[in-house]
PDB file of C-alpha atoms and ligand atoms in Angstrom:
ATOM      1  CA  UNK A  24     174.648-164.712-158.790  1.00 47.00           C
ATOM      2  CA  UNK A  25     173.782-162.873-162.179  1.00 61.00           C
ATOM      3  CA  UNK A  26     173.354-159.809-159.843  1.00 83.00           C
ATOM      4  CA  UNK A  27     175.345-156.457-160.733  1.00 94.00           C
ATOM      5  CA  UNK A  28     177.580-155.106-158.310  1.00 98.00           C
ATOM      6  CA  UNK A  29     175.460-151.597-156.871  1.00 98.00           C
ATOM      7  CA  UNK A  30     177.558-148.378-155.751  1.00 98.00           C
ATOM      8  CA  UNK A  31     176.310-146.565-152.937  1.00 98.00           C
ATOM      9  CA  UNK A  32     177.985-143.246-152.677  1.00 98.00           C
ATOM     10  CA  UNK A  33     178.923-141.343-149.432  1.00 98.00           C
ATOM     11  CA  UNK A  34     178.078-138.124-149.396  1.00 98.00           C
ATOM     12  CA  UNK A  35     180.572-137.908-146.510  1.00 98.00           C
ATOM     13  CA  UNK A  36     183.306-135.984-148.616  1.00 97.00           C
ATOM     14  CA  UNK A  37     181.093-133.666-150.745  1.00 97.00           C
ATOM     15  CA  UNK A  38     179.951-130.288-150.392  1.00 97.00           C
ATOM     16  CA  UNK A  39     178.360-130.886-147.022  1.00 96.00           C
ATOM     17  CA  UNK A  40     176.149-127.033-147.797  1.00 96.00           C
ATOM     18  CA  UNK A  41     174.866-128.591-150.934  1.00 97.00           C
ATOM     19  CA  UNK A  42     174.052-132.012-149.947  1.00 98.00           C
ATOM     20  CA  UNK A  43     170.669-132.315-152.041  1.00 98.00           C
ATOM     21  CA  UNK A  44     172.491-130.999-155.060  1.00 98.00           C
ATOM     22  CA  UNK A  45     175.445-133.155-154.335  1.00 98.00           C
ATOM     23  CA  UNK A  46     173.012-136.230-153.783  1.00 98.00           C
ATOM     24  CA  UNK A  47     171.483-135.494-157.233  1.00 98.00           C
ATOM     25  CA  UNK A  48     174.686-135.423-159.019  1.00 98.00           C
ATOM     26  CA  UNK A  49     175.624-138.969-157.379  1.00 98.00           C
ATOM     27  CA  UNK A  50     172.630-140.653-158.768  1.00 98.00           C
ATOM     28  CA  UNK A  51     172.836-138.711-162.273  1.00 98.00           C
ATOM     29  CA  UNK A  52     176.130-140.157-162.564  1.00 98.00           C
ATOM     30  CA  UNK A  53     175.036-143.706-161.606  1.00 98.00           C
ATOM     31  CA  UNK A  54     174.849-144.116-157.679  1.00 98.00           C
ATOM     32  CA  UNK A  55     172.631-146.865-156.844  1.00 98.00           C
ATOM     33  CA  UNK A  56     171.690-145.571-153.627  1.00 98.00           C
ATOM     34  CA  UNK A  57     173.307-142.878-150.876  1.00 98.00           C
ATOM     35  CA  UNK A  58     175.199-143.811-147.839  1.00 98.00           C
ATOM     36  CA  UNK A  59     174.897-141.680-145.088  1.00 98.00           C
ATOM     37  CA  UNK A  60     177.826-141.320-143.156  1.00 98.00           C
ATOM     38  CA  UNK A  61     176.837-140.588-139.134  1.00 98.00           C
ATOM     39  CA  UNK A  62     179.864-140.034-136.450  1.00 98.00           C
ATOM     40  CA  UNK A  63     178.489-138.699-133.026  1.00 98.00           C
ATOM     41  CA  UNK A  64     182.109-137.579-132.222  1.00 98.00           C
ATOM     42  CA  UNK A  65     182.296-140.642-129.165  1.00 98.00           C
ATOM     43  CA  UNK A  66     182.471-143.839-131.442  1.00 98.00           C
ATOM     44  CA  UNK A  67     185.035-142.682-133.907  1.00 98.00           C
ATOM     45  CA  UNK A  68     186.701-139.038-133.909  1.00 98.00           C
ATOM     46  CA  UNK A  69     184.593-137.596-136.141  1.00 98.00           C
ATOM     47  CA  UNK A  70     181.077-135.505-135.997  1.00 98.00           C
ATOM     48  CA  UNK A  71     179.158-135.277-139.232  1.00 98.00           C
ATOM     49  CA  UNK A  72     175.001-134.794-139.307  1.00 98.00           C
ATOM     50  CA  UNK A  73     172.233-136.777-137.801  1.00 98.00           C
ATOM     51  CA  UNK A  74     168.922-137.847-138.513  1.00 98.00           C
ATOM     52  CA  UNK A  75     167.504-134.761-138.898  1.00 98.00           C
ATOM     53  CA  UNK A  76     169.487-133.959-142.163  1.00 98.00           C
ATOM     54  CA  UNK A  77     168.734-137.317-143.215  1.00 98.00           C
ATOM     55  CA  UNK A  78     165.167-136.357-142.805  1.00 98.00           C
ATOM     56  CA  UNK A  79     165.244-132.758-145.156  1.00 98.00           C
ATOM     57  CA  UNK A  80     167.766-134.653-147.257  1.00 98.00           C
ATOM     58  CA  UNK A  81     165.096-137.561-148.149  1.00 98.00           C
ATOM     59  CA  UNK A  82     163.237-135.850-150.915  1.00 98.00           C
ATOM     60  CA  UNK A  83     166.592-135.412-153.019  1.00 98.00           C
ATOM     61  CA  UNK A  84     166.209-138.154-154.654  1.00 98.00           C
ATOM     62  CA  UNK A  85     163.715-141.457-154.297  1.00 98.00           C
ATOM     63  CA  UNK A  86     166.883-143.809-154.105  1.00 98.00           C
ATOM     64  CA  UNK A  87     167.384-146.079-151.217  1.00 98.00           C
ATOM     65  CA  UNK A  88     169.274-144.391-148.219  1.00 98.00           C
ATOM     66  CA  UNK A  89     171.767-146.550-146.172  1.00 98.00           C
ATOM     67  CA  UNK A  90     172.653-145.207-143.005  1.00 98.00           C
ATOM     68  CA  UNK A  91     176.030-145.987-141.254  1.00 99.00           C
ATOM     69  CA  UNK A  92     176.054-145.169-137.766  1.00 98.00           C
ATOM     70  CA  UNK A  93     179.126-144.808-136.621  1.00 98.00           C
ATOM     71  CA  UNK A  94     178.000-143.808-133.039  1.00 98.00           C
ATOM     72  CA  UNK A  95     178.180-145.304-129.242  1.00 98.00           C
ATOM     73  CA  UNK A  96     174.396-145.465-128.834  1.00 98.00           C
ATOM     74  CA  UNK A  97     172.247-146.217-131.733  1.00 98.00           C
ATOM     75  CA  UNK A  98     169.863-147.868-129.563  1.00 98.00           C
ATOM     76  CA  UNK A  99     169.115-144.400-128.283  1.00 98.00           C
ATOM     77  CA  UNK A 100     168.434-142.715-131.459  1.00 98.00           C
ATOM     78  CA  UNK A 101     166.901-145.510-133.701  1.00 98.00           C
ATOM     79  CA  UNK A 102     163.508-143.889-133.380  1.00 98.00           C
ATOM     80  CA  UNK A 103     164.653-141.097-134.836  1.00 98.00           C
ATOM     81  CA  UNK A 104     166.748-142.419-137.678  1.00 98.00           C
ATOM     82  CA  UNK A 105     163.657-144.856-138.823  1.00 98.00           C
ATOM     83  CA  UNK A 106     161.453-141.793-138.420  1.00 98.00           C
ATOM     84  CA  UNK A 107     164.287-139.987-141.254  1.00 98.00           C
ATOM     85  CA  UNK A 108     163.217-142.448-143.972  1.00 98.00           C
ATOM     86  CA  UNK A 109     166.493-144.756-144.110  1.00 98.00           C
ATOM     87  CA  UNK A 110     166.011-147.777-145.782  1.00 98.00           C
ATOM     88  CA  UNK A 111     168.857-149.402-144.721  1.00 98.00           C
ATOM     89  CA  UNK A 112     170.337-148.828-141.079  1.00 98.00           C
ATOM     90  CA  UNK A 113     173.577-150.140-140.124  1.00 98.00           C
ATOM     91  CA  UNK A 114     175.210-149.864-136.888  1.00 99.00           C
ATOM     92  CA  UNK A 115     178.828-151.237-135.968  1.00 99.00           C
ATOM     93  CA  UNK A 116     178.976-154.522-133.672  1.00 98.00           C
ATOM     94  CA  UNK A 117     181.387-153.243-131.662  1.00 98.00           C
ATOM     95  CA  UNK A 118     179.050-150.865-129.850  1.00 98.00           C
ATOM     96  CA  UNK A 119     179.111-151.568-125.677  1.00 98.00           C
ATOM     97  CA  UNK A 120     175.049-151.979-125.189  1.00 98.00           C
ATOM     98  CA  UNK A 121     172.805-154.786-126.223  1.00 98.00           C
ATOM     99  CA  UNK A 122     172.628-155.073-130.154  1.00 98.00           C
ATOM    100  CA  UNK A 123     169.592-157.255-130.273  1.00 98.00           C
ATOM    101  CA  UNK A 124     166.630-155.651-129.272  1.00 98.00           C
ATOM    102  CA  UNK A 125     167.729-152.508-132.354  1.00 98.00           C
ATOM    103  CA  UNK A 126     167.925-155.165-135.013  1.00 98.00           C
ATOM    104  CA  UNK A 127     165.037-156.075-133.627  1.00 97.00           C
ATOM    105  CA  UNK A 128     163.362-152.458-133.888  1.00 98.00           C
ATOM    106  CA  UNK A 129     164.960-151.892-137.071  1.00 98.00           C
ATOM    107  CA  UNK A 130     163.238-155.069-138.272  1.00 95.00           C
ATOM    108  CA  UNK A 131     159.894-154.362-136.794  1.00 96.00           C
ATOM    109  CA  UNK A 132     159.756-151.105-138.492  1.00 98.00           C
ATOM    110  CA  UNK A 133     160.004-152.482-142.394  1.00 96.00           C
ATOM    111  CA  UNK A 134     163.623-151.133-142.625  1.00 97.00           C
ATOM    112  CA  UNK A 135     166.794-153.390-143.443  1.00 96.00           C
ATOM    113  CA  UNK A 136     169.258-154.266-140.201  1.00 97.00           C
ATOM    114  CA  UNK A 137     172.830-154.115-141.141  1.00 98.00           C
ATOM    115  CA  UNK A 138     175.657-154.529-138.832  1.00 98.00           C
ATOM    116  CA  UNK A 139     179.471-152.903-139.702  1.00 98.00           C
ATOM    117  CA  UNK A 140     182.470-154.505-138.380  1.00 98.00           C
ATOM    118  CA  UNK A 141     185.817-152.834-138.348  1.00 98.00           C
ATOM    119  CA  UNK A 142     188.722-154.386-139.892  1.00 98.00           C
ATOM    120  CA  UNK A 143     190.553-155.809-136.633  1.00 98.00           C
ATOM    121  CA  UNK A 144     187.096-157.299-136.031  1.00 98.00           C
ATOM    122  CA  UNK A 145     186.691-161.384-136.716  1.00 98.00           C
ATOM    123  CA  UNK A 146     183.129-162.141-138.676  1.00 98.00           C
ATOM    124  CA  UNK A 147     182.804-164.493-135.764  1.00 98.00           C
ATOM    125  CA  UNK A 148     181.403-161.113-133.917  1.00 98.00           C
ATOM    126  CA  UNK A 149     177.775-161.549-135.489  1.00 98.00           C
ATOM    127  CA  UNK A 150     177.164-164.789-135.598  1.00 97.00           C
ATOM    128  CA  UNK A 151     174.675-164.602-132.748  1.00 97.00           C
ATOM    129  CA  UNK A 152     172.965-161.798-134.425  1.00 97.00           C
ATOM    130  CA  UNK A 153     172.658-163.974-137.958  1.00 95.00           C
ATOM    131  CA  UNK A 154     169.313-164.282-138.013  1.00 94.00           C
ATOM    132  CA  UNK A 155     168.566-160.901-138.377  1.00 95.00           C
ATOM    133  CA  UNK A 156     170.597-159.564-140.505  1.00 96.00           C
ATOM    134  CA  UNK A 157     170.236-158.172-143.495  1.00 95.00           C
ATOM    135  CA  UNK A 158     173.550-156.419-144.044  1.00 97.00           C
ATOM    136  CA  UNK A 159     177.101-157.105-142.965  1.00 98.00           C
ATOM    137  CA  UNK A 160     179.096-154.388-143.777  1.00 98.00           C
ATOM    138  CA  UNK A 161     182.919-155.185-143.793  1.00 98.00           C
ATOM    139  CA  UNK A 162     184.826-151.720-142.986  1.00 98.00           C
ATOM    140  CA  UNK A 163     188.236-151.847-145.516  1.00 98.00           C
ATOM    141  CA  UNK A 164     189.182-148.868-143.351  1.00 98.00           C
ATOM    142  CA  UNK A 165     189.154-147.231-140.123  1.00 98.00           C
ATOM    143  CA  UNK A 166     185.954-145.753-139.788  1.00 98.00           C
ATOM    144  CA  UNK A 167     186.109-141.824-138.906  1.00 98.00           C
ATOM    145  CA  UNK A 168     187.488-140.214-142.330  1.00 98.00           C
ATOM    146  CA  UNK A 169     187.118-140.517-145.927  1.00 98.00           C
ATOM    147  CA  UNK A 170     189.995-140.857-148.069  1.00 98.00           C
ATOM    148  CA  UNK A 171     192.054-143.256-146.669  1.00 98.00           C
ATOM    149  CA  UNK A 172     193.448-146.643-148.285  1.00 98.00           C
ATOM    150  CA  UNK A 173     191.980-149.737-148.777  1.00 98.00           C
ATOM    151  CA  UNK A 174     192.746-152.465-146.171  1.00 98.00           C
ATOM    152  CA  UNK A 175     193.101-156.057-147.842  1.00 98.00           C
ATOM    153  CA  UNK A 176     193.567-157.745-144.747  1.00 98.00           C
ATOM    154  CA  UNK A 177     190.470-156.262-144.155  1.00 98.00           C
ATOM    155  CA  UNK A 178     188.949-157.066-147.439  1.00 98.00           C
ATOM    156  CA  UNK A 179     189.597-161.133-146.868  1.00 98.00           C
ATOM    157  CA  UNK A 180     186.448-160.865-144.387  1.00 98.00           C
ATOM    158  CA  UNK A 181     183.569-159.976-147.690  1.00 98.00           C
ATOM    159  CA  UNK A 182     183.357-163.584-149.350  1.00 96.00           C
ATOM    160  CA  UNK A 183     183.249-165.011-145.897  1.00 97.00           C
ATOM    161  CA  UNK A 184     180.678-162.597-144.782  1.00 97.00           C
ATOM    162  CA  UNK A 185     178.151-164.004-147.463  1.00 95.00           C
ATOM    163  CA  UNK A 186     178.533-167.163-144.968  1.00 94.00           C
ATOM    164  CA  UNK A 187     176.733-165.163-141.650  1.00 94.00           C
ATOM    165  CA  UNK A 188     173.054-164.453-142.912  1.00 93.00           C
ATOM    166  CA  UNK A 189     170.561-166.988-142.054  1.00 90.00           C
ATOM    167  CA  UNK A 190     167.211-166.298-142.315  1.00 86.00           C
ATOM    168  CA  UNK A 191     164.382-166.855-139.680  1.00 83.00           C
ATOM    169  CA  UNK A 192     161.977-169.662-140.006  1.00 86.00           C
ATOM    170  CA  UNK A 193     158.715-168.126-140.668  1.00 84.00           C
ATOM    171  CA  UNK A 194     160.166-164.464-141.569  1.00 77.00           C
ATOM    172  CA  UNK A 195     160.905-162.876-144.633  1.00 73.00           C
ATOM    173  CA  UNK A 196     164.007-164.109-145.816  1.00 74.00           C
ATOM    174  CA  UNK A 197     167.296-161.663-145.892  1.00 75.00           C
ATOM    175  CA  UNK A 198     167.867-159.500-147.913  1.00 79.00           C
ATOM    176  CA  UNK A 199     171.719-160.463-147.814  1.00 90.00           C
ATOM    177  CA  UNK A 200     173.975-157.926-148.898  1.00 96.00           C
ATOM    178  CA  UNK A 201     177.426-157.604-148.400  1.00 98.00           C
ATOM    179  CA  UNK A 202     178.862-153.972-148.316  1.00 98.00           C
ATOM    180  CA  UNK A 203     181.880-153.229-148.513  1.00 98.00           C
ATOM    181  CA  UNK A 204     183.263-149.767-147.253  1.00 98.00           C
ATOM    182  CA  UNK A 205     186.744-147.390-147.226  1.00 98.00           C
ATOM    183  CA  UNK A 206     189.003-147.075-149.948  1.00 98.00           C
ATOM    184  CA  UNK A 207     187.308-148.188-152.944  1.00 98.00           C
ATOM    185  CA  UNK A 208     188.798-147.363-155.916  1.00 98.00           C
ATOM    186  CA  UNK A 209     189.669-148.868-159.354  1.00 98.00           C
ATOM    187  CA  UNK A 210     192.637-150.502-157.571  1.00 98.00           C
ATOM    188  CA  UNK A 211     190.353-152.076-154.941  1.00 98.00           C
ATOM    189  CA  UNK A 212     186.984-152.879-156.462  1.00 98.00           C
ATOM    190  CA  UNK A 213     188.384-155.907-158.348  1.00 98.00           C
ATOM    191  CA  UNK A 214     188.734-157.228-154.632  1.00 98.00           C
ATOM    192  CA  UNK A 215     185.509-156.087-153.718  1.00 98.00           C
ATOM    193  CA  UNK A 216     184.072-157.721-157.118  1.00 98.00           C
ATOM    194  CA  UNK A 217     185.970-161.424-156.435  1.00 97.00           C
ATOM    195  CA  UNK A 218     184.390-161.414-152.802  1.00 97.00           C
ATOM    196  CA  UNK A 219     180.931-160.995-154.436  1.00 96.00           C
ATOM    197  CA  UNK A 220     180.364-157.959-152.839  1.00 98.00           C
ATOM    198  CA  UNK A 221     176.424-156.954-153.325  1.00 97.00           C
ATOM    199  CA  UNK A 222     177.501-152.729-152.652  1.00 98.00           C
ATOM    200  CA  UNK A 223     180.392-151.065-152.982  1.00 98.00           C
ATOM    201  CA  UNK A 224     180.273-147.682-150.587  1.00 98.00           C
ATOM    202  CA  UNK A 225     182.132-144.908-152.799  1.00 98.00           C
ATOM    203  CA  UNK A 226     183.172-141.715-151.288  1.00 98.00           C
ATOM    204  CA  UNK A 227     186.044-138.898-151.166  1.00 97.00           C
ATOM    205  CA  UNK A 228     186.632-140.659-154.761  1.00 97.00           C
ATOM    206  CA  UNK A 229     183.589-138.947-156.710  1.00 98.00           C
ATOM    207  CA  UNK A 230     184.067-135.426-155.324  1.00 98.00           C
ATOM    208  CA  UNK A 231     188.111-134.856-156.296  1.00 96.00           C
ATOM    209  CA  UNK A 232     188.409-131.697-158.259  1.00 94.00           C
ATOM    210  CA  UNK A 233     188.710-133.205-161.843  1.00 94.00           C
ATOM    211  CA  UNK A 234     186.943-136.656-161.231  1.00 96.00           C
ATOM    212  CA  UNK A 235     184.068-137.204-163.580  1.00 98.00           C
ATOM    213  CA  UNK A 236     181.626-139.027-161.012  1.00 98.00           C
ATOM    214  CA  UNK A 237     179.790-140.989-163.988  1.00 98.00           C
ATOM    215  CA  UNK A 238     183.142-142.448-165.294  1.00 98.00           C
ATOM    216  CA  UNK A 239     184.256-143.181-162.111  1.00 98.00           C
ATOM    217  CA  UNK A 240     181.239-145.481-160.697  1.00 98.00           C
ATOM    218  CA  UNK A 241     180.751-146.852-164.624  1.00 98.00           C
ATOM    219  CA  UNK A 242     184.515-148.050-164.010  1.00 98.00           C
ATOM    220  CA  UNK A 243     184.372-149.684-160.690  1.00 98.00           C
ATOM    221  CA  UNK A 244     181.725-151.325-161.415  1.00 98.00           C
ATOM    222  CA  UNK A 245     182.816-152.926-164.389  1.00 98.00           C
ATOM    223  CA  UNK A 246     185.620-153.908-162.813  1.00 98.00           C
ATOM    224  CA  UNK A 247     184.102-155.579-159.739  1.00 98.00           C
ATOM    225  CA  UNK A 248     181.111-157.228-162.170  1.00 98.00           C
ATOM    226  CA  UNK A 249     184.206-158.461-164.234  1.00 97.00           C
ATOM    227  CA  UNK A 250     185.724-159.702-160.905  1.00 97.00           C
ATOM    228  CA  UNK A 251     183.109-161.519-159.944  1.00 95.00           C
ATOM    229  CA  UNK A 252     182.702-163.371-163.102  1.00 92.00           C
ATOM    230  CA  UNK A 253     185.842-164.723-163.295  1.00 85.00           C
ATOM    231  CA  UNK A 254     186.101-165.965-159.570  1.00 74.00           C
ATOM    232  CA  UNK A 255     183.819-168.170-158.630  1.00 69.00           C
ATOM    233  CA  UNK A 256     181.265-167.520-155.102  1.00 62.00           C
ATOM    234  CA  UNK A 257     182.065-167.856-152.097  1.00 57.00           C
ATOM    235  CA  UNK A 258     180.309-171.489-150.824  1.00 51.00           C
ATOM    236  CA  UNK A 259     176.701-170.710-149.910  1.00 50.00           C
ATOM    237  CA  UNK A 260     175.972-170.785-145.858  1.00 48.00           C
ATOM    238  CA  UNK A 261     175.945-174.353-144.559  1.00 42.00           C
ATOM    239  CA  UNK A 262     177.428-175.686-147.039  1.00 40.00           C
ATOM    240  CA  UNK A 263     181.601-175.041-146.627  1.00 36.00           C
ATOM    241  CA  UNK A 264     183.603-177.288-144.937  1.00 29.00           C
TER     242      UNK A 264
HETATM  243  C1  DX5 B  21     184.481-143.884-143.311  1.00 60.13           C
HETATM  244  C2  DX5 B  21     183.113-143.928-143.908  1.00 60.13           C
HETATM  245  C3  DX5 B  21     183.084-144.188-145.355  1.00 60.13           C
HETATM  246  C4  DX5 B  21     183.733-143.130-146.210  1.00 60.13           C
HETATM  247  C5  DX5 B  21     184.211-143.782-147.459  1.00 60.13           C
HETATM  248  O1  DX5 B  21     184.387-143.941-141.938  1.00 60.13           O
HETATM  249  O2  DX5 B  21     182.353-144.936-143.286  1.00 60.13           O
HETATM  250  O3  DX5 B  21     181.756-144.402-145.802  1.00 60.13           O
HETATM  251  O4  DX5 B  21     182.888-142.084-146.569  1.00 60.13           O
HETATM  252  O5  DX5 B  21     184.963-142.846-148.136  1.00 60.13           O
HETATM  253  P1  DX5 B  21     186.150-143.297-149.083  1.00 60.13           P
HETATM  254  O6  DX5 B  21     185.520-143.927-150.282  1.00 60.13           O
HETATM  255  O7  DX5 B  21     186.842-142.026-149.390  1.00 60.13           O
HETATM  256  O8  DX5 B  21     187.009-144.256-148.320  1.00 60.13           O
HETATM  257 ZN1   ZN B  22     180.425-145.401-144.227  1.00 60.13          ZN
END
């Protein structure tokens, strides 16, 4: 409701030697917040940087930092990524070790719990971890690369997704955000903006040769706000069917 959609750009596809320059740029030209892009090589086949670029990267800029951890064991490096100064962590459900107790320690530590889901992936995957969520990112590609194109199969999954948070009796109450992440464009964020997406991730997009990265997050998220007036929201949790 009333809320404008946020960008959160990936620094994934930018000049990797110049990342606090790069970051700068991305929130001069009207990035919400930075989303950190982490492949261990194992989970997807891909290697980018870990938490100890996160960590010199932190002072770039005092806007929130969402991690996405595209990696087999987060559980083994959550220490480490909390220590960086993320304020967002999000790991993908599909991981093959216990999920619960690193919400859990993501939680504990003041930091916002997120879970990704690839696109093949039903939301039914986190309902047991609904209470203690904060995030569900939808993936609207495969993760690995930037660049690719937007899945709308994928995409049907974000207004639904609104529909997983609840919040625990006696805690805090969620933070509920909805990201959505791969291939967002001009094309796509009207999609994004229908489903009442909360953060659209932006990446390869804002670092083409040519591409002015103001103009291009002023115009997707006009689009998506404009979206997202016009359709109404998806039924509040509890409450559909
Ligand atoms: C893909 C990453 C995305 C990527 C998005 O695995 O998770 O965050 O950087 O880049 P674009 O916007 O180019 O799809
Ligand atoms: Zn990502």
């Amino acid at each position: 409701m009333g809320r404008r959609t946020q960008v959160s750009a990936s620094i994934l596809d930018s000049d990797l030697a110049n990342l606090s320059r790069e970051t700068r740029l991305a929130v001069k030209g009207g990035a919400n917040r930075i989303h950190l892009d982490v492949m261990d090589g194992h989970f997807v086949p891909n290697i980018t940087f870990g938490p100890t670029v996160i960590k010199r990267l932190r002072p770039a800029t005092r806007r929130p930092f969402d991690a996405h951890l595209m990696i087999s064991e987060p559980g083994r490096y959550m220490d480490q990524f909390i220590a960086a100064g993320c304020d967002s962590i999000t790991f993908h459900v599909e991981v093959e070790e216990p999920i619960e107790p690193t919400l859990l320690k993501i939680r504990k530590a003041g930091v916002l719990a997120g879970l990704a889901i690839k696109p093949a992936t039903p939301l039914s995957a986190l309902a047991p971890y609904a209470e203690l969520l904060d995030i569900v990112m939808v993936m609207t590609v495969e993760p690995g690369f930037g660049g690719q194109k937007f899945m709308y199969d994928a995409a049907a999954k974000i207004g639904p997704a609104h529909d997983v948070f609840r919040d625990r009796p006696g805690e805090r109450p969620s933070a509920r955000e909805v990201h959505v992440d791969g291939g967002v464009n001009r094309a796509s964020s009207p999609t994004c903006g229908a489903g009442h997406a909360e953060v659209l991730v932006v990446g390869s997009l804002l670092w083409k040769k040519g591409n002015d990265i103001e103009r291009e997050i002023r115009a997707i998220k006009a689009l998506a706000d404009e979206a997202r007036k016009t359709r109404s929201a998806p039924a509040p949790a509890g409450v559909a069917g």
